[in-house]
């Protein structure tokens, strides 16, 4: 069994548990919908319809949703010390990290899709470049979990973990947030080259932080 | 000091948790056979097992385990809620590269024929305990670490546990069991240690 | 196979004279900055804040780079001394970065007409400040020495890798959205020789203050570690 198989095994385990008891998914979905609704109202629908504003509101909601899914996933791991059974195993730390990143990205993708439909419908947004928007969306979803899972692992048995995860991960994720927001806005307004540029940057972020996470995780969990 | 081939050893190990030394300069070699670890609550039995499992950071000293990562069953079941007992055990066996073929058989032997496909959080504490102990059969590793395995078990399960441990011993596995209970298994033990306030002595 | 050995704690002998030297240099720098250096032709006396601002900027980045090196040191060797260095530099760094942001703000108001602009350097500094506040928070919430050191070290490494990326991302964003011209208007005053010398001495003075603080804080941390060790024994 090689490293990729082990990571996929952890991802499958996570998704099976999440499917049977979708705590993280339901919480993230509800929270995201609520946030999109509230932010749009707070701005006033006229303002919130502007592509820059709409995509910023959307991605901030997704960012919170990502921390929610990750926190919930590790809550379940800690409930009965299930995580220890994985950490004992050879390659368990890397597999746990990579598997969680994969699984959380998948859960987040479904949440993001639902939230995107909600945003588009509620705000009656015009999409100039649908393909580019999907590309930015997919790469954005891939760029967030590598950092969030790593930070969640660091804050694993720390007091006030729920507050600590966003406080630590959001400053690190600032470039990702900028790229997601700018890329989505560019796709909405029809700026193809800008959208592709930001998509490329997001792909680089996903790769760089994924590799960084895998390198540092064995040393990070004790 | 024993000179038989060792499945695992700790050499002058100190473990510090929350700025307190839980273990101080512990040396311990484990060869095939049953080793019992006794000691009052808070003596560091769990930490010693976790140190052998590689789950406790060593402030000093050396740990070596041969033949793959040990099977460590803590005093909580360590099974993921949302998954069934069968899925949990199959995952852990597959991760070690072992076939998952006998998982159902092992769970049945532990009296969980009707419960193995229900999510773990719907089982009683005793049933969860049995499911986690069934790992002794599905993950046959050279080193087996059991932390208070008798908790929550009824008499049937106790018989089953004794049989599982005896089978493991016959296979030449090293079994280290932390317990403060006296049990029939005492007579099978090859070594007995008492851990008191972070220091180990053989009795 | 894991092998860990508690490292002996190096004692710092440079402390007394480092502190005195830092104070003396600071006094000289203060005199030069307020009296000796000439008034700027464009900005008037307001520009003199540069003698605080530039050294603080340098130290903010230096301090966090030291955190990065110390964090790597801990992760690779697990010597407690590295953790003492990391916490010392992080605390001093947060202090200097905070002062840097405030000083920059005070300077921006008369020269640019605003307290804050979304210039990449400013945004990067603010994000960096938040990262290290989070770093200190993580440390304060962790109870166990070795876990605290490891967790903090990971953040210490990632943060430094992230800082240039934050800077670039704001730069790219601004290249798409033209910023108000206020940014370009002020510019840096062109320094003459006396100003340059004063700035150099100020940087040296502040750097000495940083190292004096660092040495002091490291020794406090090492004392703390030693007390814990003795309490165990």
XYZ file of C-alpha atoms in Angstrom:
658
model
C 0.000 0.000 0.000
C 1.660 3.222 -1.146
C 1.256 6.736 0.202
C -1.436 7.730 -2.287
C -3.493 4.607 -1.549
C -3.297 5.361 2.156
C -4.388 8.960 1.620
C -7.310 7.828 -0.511
C -8.219 5.278 2.148
C -8.398 8.038 4.773
C -10.415 10.207 2.369
C -12.866 7.369 1.737
C -13.200 6.753 5.478
C -13.902 10.451 6.040
C -16.482 10.646 3.267
C -18.231 7.472 4.448
C -18.530 8.897 7.964
C -19.639 12.268 6.633
C -22.233 10.626 4.398
C -23.768 8.703 7.259
C -23.549 11.578 9.753
C -23.190 14.766 7.687
C -22.565 17.093 10.637
C -19.903 19.177 8.958
C -21.683 19.314 5.625
C -25.066 20.368 7.008
C -23.533 22.966 9.321
C -21.382 24.415 6.550
C -24.223 24.479 4.044
C -26.648 26.181 6.419
C -24.034 28.616 7.599
C -22.968 29.539 4.069
C -26.527 30.092 2.888
C -27.248 32.215 5.944
C -24.092 34.241 5.480
C -24.743 34.900 1.758
C -28.268 35.997 2.631
C -27.244 38.219 5.531
C -24.303 39.817 3.775
C -26.420 40.600 0.736
C -29.088 42.193 2.904
C -26.547 44.124 4.930
C -25.015 45.551 1.760
C -28.398 46.087 0.157
C -29.199 44.003 -2.910
C -28.146 46.809 -5.279
C -24.611 46.963 -3.877
C -24.304 43.209 -3.368
C -25.005 42.597 -7.061
C -21.739 44.220 -8.104
C -19.440 41.418 -9.293
C -16.581 42.390 -6.950
C -18.846 42.573 -3.926
C -20.817 39.434 -4.770
C -17.702 37.304 -5.211
C -16.105 38.704 -2.048
C -19.209 37.877 -0.007
C -19.323 34.426 -1.537
C -15.695 33.540 -0.855
C -15.698 34.863 2.690
C -18.676 32.589 3.341
C -16.809 29.653 1.766
C -13.740 30.394 3.866
C -15.790 30.161 7.062
C -17.501 27.032 5.734
C -14.103 25.426 5.142
C -12.994 26.005 8.737
C -16.337 24.655 9.915
C -16.031 21.447 7.887
C -12.433 20.921 9.006
C -13.147 21.597 12.687
C -16.131 19.253 12.634
C -14.128 16.554 10.899
C -11.480 16.606 13.616
C -14.118 16.827 16.375
C -15.294 13.445 15.194
C -11.696 12.185 15.147
C -11.203 13.240 18.773
C -14.545 11.920 20.082
C -13.226 8.444 20.823
C -9.524 9.082 20.130
C -10.093 7.581 16.671
C -7.270 9.754 15.365
C -4.740 7.897 17.542
C -5.455 4.643 15.740
C -4.329 6.336 12.500
C -1.383 8.253 13.965
C 0.166 5.009 15.275
C 0.428 3.607 11.755
C 3.415 4.040 9.451
C 2.724 6.985 7.176
C -0.399 7.686 9.209
C 0.313 11.361 9.694
C 0.831 12.149 6.014
C -2.134 9.991 5.024
C -4.329 11.686 7.611
C -3.337 15.112 6.292
C -3.674 14.309 2.606
C -6.837 12.267 3.086
C -8.510 15.016 5.060
C -7.508 17.606 2.457
C -9.062 15.495 -0.307
C -12.242 14.693 1.638
C -12.754 18.234 2.884
C -12.232 19.615 -0.615
C -14.970 17.294 -1.873
C -17.415 18.232 0.897
C -16.558 21.886 0.400
C -17.143 21.606 -3.348
C -20.732 20.515 -2.778
C -21.293 23.322 -0.274
C -19.700 25.804 -2.688
C -21.860 24.639 -5.574
C -25.047 25.077 -3.556
C -23.920 28.475 -2.312
C -23.020 29.524 -5.849
C -26.469 28.658 -7.144
C -27.974 30.561 -4.222
C -25.828 33.637 -4.903
C -26.517 33.617 -8.630
C -30.261 33.277 -8.136
C -30.728 35.620 -5.180
C -28.558 38.363 -6.594
C -29.574 37.719 -10.203
C -25.919 37.831 -11.239
C -24.972 37.833 -14.872
C -22.154 35.417 -15.660
C -20.047 36.469 -18.628
C -17.650 33.504 -18.577
C -19.279 30.468 -16.973
C -16.380 28.108 -17.745
C -13.856 30.462 -16.221
C -16.044 30.875 -13.150
C -16.180 27.097 -12.642
C -12.413 26.875 -13.093
C -11.765 29.577 -10.480
C -14.304 27.901 -8.196
C -12.728 24.456 -8.453
C -9.180 25.725 -7.969
C -10.289 27.962 -5.098
C -11.842 24.951 -3.369
C -8.563 23.063 -3.838
C -6.440 25.953 -2.550
C -8.158 26.394 0.828
C -8.060 22.939 2.538
C -4.251 22.420 2.497
C -3.798 25.382 4.836
C -6.939 24.898 6.905
C -6.317 21.200 7.588
C -2.722 21.913 8.600
C -3.778 24.650 11.021
C -6.595 22.490 12.408
C -4.064 19.735 13.069
C -1.811 22.205 14.867
C -4.664 23.395 17.063
C -5.873 19.844 17.692
C -5.996 19.600 21.465
C -5.636 23.289 22.223
C -8.189 25.250 24.230
C -10.349 27.670 22.220
C -9.605 25.668 19.077
C -12.733 26.902 17.301
C -11.507 30.506 17.518
C -7.864 29.663 16.957
C -8.308 27.942 13.583
C -9.663 31.032 11.760
C -7.292 33.374 13.601
C -4.290 31.348 12.454
C -5.450 30.302 9.002
C -7.096 33.470 7.654
C -3.942 35.631 7.566
C -2.125 32.775 5.800
C -5.055 32.439 3.398
C -5.195 36.134 2.547
C -3.562 35.598 -0.895
C -5.919 32.714 -1.653
C -8.907 34.860 -0.716
C -7.687 37.696 -2.953
C -7.140 35.299 -5.848
C -10.548 33.615 -5.416
C -12.384 36.917 -5.160
C -10.576 38.643 -7.996
C -10.743 35.589 -10.231
C -14.472 35.123 -9.684
C -15.158 38.818 -10.245
C -13.152 38.712 -13.468
C -15.141 35.701 -14.665
C -18.419 37.444 -13.836
C -17.469 40.587 -15.735
C -15.897 38.806 -18.695
C -12.192 39.504 -18.171
C -10.903 36.167 -19.448
C -7.181 36.800 -19.081
C -7.501 38.042 -15.495
C -9.707 35.077 -14.573
C -7.183 32.637 -16.056
C -4.320 34.438 -14.347
C -5.937 34.160 -10.921
C -6.895 30.545 -11.635
C -3.240 29.795 -12.351
C -2.210 31.444 -9.113
C -4.794 29.388 -7.215
C -3.439 26.195 -8.774
C 0.050 27.192 -7.648
C -1.224 27.896 -4.114
C -2.929 24.496 -3.906
C 0.278 22.788 -5.000
C 2.715 24.810 -2.876
C 0.730 24.578 0.350
C -0.155 20.941 -0.283
C 3.526 20.030 -0.606
C 4.436 22.257 2.337
C 1.752 20.610 4.465
C 2.899 17.093 3.562
C 6.508 18.017 4.354
C 5.822 19.606 7.698
C 2.969 17.434 9.006
C 5.087 14.493 10.259
C 7.010 16.923 12.455
C 3.934 18.929 13.409
C 1.906 16.219 15.150
C 3.310 14.799 18.351
C 17.986 -7.362 31.298
C 16.650 -10.026 29.059
C 18.601 -11.297 26.102
C 15.767 -12.905 24.137
C 14.958 -11.274 20.788
C 12.969 -8.149 21.509
C 9.839 -7.055 19.707
C 10.075 -3.619 21.219
C 12.072 -1.640 23.737
C 12.295 1.631 25.537
C 15.727 2.804 26.561
C 16.087 5.447 29.286
C 12.883 7.134 28.210
C 11.596 10.300 29.846
C 8.212 11.676 28.825
C 7.143 15.138 29.873
C 3.522 16.193 29.461
C 2.156 19.564 30.506
C 5.588 20.373 31.943
C 5.460 17.379 34.285
C 7.636 14.288 33.985
C 5.196 11.391 33.657
C 7.923 8.828 32.966
C 11.504 9.142 34.183
C 14.314 7.177 32.634
C 12.256 4.084 31.855
C 13.998 1.116 30.238
C 11.928 -1.845 29.177
C 12.387 -4.680 26.696
C 9.459 -6.671 25.414
C 9.908 -10.113 23.849
C 7.248 -12.673 22.946
C 4.924 -13.318 25.872
C 2.535 -11.514 28.145
C 3.772 -8.633 30.243
C 1.551 -7.093 32.870
C 1.871 -3.479 33.888
C 0.345 -2.467 37.175
C 0.335 0.722 39.154
C -1.993 3.156 40.866
C -4.098 5.631 38.878
C -1.950 8.410 37.489
C 1.248 6.381 37.723
C 1.870 6.777 33.986
C 0.687 3.414 32.644
C -1.188 4.973 29.745
C 1.746 7.245 28.941
C 4.114 4.267 28.908
C 1.866 2.480 26.422
C 1.549 5.614 24.316
C 5.316 6.059 24.365
C 5.713 2.525 23.004
C 3.038 3.261 20.405
C 4.901 6.397 19.309
C 2.073 8.671 20.431
C 3.892 10.399 23.276
C 6.841 12.682 22.508
C 10.042 11.477 24.165
C 11.874 14.224 26.019
C 14.799 11.833 26.294
C 15.687 8.315 25.364
C 15.041 5.868 22.578
C 12.154 3.774 21.389
C 12.460 0.898 19.012
C 9.734 -1.328 17.646
C 10.348 -4.082 15.134
C 7.983 -5.642 12.647
C 5.730 -2.677 11.922
C 3.743 -0.241 14.002
C 2.235 -1.830 17.136
C -1.411 -2.490 17.728
C -2.382 -0.031 20.442
C -5.828 -0.207 21.964
C -6.318 2.641 24.402
C -8.879 2.900 27.139
C -11.202 4.558 24.668
C -12.248 2.434 21.670
C -10.453 4.671 19.079
C -13.114 3.971 16.439
C -14.525 6.716 14.216
C -18.173 7.541 14.776
C -20.270 7.566 11.633
C -18.606 4.363 10.486
C -19.706 0.853 11.374
C -17.541 -1.494 13.410
C -16.817 -3.476 10.267
C -15.813 -0.371 8.284
C -13.584 0.847 11.100
C -11.722 -2.432 11.419
C -11.510 -2.962 7.674
C -10.003 0.508 7.275
C -7.342 -0.093 9.919
C -6.427 -3.522 8.539
C -6.274 -2.205 4.972
C -4.058 0.678 6.054
C -1.559 -1.831 7.406
C -1.730 -3.660 4.101
C -3.534 -6.629 5.657
C -6.509 -8.232 3.989
C -9.891 -7.262 5.390
C -11.285 -10.718 4.763
C -11.571 -11.960 8.330
C -12.967 -8.733 9.828
C -16.546 -9.999 9.798
C -15.450 -13.323 11.275
C -13.551 -11.642 14.092
C -16.475 -9.366 14.935
C -18.805 -12.343 14.917
C -16.505 -14.181 17.280
C -16.736 -11.198 19.610
C -20.521 -11.492 19.608
C -21.190 -8.590 17.299
C -22.850 -10.485 14.438
C -25.941 -8.311 14.627
C -24.160 -5.045 15.398
C -21.196 -4.966 13.049
C -23.033 -3.013 10.363
C -24.484 -0.361 12.636
C -22.721 2.970 13.130
C -20.357 2.688 16.062
C -22.053 5.465 18.046
C -25.250 3.400 18.237
C -23.476 0.563 20.063
C -23.211 0.319 23.831
C -19.910 1.034 25.562
C -19.303 -2.694 26.045
C -20.034 -3.459 22.392
C -17.679 -0.718 21.243
C -15.052 -2.141 23.539
C -15.509 -5.577 21.996
C -15.262 -4.135 18.504
C -11.984 -2.462 19.360
C -10.594 -5.613 20.978
C -11.479 -7.623 17.887
C -8.539 -5.776 16.325
C -6.256 -8.199 18.192
C -7.388 -10.729 15.593
C -7.653 -8.493 12.530
C -4.316 -6.748 13.055
C -1.834 -9.334 14.260
C 1.206 -7.193 14.989
C 4.379 -8.328 16.822
C 3.630 -5.811 19.590
C 0.178 -5.514 21.136
C -0.498 -2.770 23.689
C -3.705 -3.034 25.690
C -4.766 -0.306 28.090
C -7.246 -1.537 30.710
C -8.866 -3.994 28.274
C -11.241 -5.387 30.922
C -13.238 -2.191 31.325
C -16.888 -2.460 30.195
C -16.580 -6.191 29.414
C -19.042 -8.861 30.498
C -17.988 -12.421 31.397
C -18.404 -13.760 27.830
C -16.170 -11.044 26.500
C -13.603 -11.704 29.219
C -13.376 -15.319 28.093
C -13.032 -14.158 24.516
C -10.289 -11.672 25.439
C -8.350 -14.367 27.254
C -8.614 -16.644 24.235
C -7.509 -13.860 21.891
C -4.507 -13.046 24.045
C -3.531 -16.702 24.355
C -3.713 -17.112 20.586
C -1.508 -14.048 20.208
C 0.997 -15.510 22.667
C 1.079 -18.796 20.814
C 1.853 -16.857 17.631
C 4.846 -15.302 19.391
C 3.467 -11.799 19.717
C 4.510 -9.571 22.604
C 1.490 -8.414 24.585
C 1.785 -5.596 27.097
C -1.293 -5.059 29.191
C -1.851 -2.216 31.605
C -4.426 -3.069 34.233
C -5.101 -2.567 37.895
C -7.391 -5.603 38.012
C -6.249 -9.082 38.957
C -7.433 -11.682 36.557
C -6.910 -15.309 35.549
C -4.515 -14.030 32.906
C -2.056 -13.276 35.706
C -0.835 -16.857 35.662
C 0.002 -16.635 31.945
C 2.189 -13.571 32.382
C 5.910 -13.970 31.766
C 6.797 -10.603 33.299
C 5.097 -8.305 35.747
C 6.016 -4.687 36.284
C 4.799 -2.037 38.662
C 4.880 1.555 37.568
C 4.805 4.041 40.404
C 5.264 7.780 40.068
C 7.029 7.472 36.722
C 9.487 4.734 37.759
C 9.323 1.084 36.716
C 10.255 -2.020 38.700
C 9.835 -5.709 37.944
C 7.975 -7.840 40.476
C 13.771 5.078 15.806
C 13.540 8.219 17.869
C 16.345 9.659 19.884
C 16.085 12.853 21.817
C 18.471 14.291 24.296
C 17.860 17.365 26.376
C 20.300 19.987 25.155
C 22.429 21.948 27.594
C 21.304 25.555 27.835
C 23.837 28.037 26.514
C 24.189 31.014 28.799
C 24.225 34.452 27.317
C 27.137 36.531 28.574
C 26.745 39.541 26.321
C 23.693 40.920 28.093
C 24.996 43.745 30.343
C 27.143 45.512 27.807
C 24.693 44.953 24.967
C 22.007 46.848 26.881
C 24.347 49.729 27.723
C 25.564 49.955 24.152
C 21.976 49.981 22.876
C 21.025 52.840 25.211
C 24.121 54.871 24.314
C 23.630 54.426 20.559
C 19.933 55.273 20.886
C 20.786 58.535 22.658
C 23.233 59.475 19.896
C 20.700 58.512 17.224
C 17.988 60.570 18.948
C 20.230 63.632 19.002
C 21.206 63.164 15.366
C 17.635 62.590 14.245
C 16.106 65.537 16.097
C 18.898 68.111 16.014
C 21.810 67.265 13.755
C 20.046 66.077 10.601
C 18.798 68.922 8.391
C 15.144 69.672 7.721
C 13.746 68.182 4.513
C 13.036 70.693 1.745
C 9.706 69.127 0.730
C 8.267 67.568 3.885
C 9.757 69.830 6.547
C 10.382 68.335 9.983
C 7.680 65.708 9.524
C 10.112 63.576 7.550
C 12.176 62.974 10.720
C 9.836 60.117 11.583
C 11.790 58.211 8.936
C 14.516 57.717 11.554
C 12.049 55.641 13.546
C 10.019 54.232 10.692
C 12.766 52.676 8.587
C 14.585 50.972 11.496
C 11.259 49.584 12.759
C 10.459 48.230 9.301
C 13.854 46.532 9.129
C 13.447 45.044 12.602
C 9.912 43.833 11.965
C 11.168 41.719 9.096
C 14.418 40.740 10.821
C 12.575 39.607 13.950
C 10.237 37.338 12.031
C 13.052 35.979 9.938
C 14.807 35.060 13.192
C 11.572 33.341 14.315
C 11.693 31.382 11.058
C 15.309 30.290 11.572
C 14.675 29.422 15.216
C 11.556 27.452 14.255
C 13.518 25.455 11.699
C 16.179 24.932 14.353
C 13.625 23.524 16.778
C 11.975 21.292 14.200
C 15.315 19.858 13.084
C 17.178 19.537 16.409
C 14.513 19.846 19.166
C 16.905 21.894 21.264
C 14.937 24.010 23.762
C 17.263 26.942 23.155
C 15.761 27.419 19.681
C 12.287 27.662 21.143
C 13.453 30.336 23.576
C 14.929 32.253 20.646
C 11.690 31.901 18.655
C 9.396 33.170 21.398
C 11.801 35.997 22.257
C 12.044 37.187 18.676
C 8.315 36.803 18.065
C 7.373 38.928 21.059
C 9.897 41.644 20.242
C 8.822 41.415 16.594
C 5.150 41.935 17.408
C 6.096 44.946 19.518
C 8.216 46.491 16.748
C 5.702 45.687 14.020
C 2.949 47.322 16.047
C 5.096 50.417 16.521
C 6.025 50.325 12.830
C 2.368 50.381 11.785
C 1.559 53.210 14.200
C 4.619 55.245 13.142
C 3.779 54.680 9.470
C 0.238 55.822 10.095
C 1.416 58.983 11.852
C 3.715 59.726 8.948
C 1.089 58.963 6.302
C -1.445 61.469 7.618
C 0.566 64.676 6.960
C 2.286 63.400 3.796
C -0.462 61.381 2.066
C -3.479 62.900 3.810
C -4.736 59.514 5.050
C -3.946 57.306 8.028
C -3.912 54.159 5.946
C -3.787 53.155 2.286
C -3.987 49.729 0.708
C -0.424 49.780 -0.457
C 1.091 46.267 -0.698
C 3.740 47.076 1.901
C 1.140 48.269 4.394
C -1.193 45.349 3.818
C 1.669 42.861 4.078
C 2.794 44.400 7.348
C -0.722 44.292 8.768
C -1.207 40.655 7.730
C 2.206 39.783 9.140
C 1.256 41.474 12.419
C -1.935 39.393 12.612
C -0.006 36.193 11.892
C 2.361 36.710 14.771
C -0.399 37.800 17.126
C -1.989 34.449 16.228
C 1.391 32.797 16.805
C 1.583 34.240 20.324
C -2.040 33.269 20.956
C -1.355 29.663 19.915
C 1.615 29.594 22.279
C -0.351 31.017 25.171
C -3.113 28.417 24.736
C -0.817 25.367 24.539
C 0.202 23.903 27.863
C 2.808 21.300 27.045
C 6.338 22.561 26.358
C 7.335 20.367 23.463
C 3.938 20.454 21.739
C 3.771 24.216 22.112
C 7.230 24.595 20.609
C 6.456 22.318 17.673
C 3.084 23.837 16.841
C 4.425 27.355 17.073
C 7.443 26.410 14.951
C 5.216 25.202 12.139
C 3.386 28.537 12.107
C 6.748 30.325 12.344
C 7.914 28.564 9.179
C 4.695 28.919 7.177
C 4.259 32.586 8.054
C 7.609 33.561 6.584
C 6.901 31.632 3.388
C 3.492 33.315 3.229
C 4.633 36.918 3.712
C 6.095 37.456 0.221
C 3.055 35.721 -1.283
C 0.756 38.122 0.553
C 2.820 41.005 -0.778
C 2.676 39.734 -4.357
C -1.041 39.025 -4.239
C -1.814 42.582 -3.128
C 0.558 43.872 -5.785
C -1.236 41.874 -8.495
C -4.604 43.003 -7.239
C -3.544 46.644 -7.297
C -2.108 46.317 -10.791
C -5.631 45.485 -11.921
C -7.367 48.173 -9.887
C -5.663 51.534 -10.195
C -5.054 52.924 -6.722
C -5.782 56.571 -5.908
C -2.794 58.705 -6.880
C -2.318 59.815 -3.281
C 0.118 56.928 -2.966
C 2.555 58.294 -5.453
C 2.330 61.922 -4.318
C 4.386 61.800 -1.110
C 7.240 59.562 -2.113
C 10.370 59.188 -0.057
C 12.435 62.287 0.582
C 15.757 62.147 -1.235
C 18.320 61.753 1.491
C 21.468 63.876 1.641
C 24.656 62.638 3.292
C 23.814 63.871 6.812
C 20.352 62.322 6.586
C 21.836 59.067 5.328
C 24.332 58.918 8.181
C 21.604 59.635 10.716
C 19.432 56.919 9.237
C 22.337 54.477 9.377
C 23.024 55.248 13.043
C 19.283 54.946 13.821
C 19.137 51.540 12.186
C 22.169 50.417 14.196
C 20.672 51.805 17.414
C 17.350 50.072 16.908
C 19.071 46.829 15.929
C 21.097 46.930 19.141
C 17.878 47.541 21.098
C 16.367 44.516 19.359
C 19.288 42.295 20.277
C 19.302 43.614 23.853
C 15.591 42.835 24.194
C 16.147 39.477 22.538
C 18.971 38.487 24.904
C 16.929 39.579 27.911
C 13.842 37.701 26.774
C 15.812 34.558 25.905
C 17.330 34.479 29.362
C 13.872 34.862 30.928
C 12.633 31.966 28.802
C 15.652 29.793 29.619
C 15.139 30.505 33.328
C 11.565 29.408 32.927
C 12.618 26.215 31.166
C 15.233 25.526 33.844
C 12.691 25.998 36.630
C 10.374 23.523 34.924
C 13.235 21.058 34.633
C 14.071 21.451 38.311
C 10.427 21.091 39.281
C 10.407 17.756 37.453
C 13.526 16.443 39.139
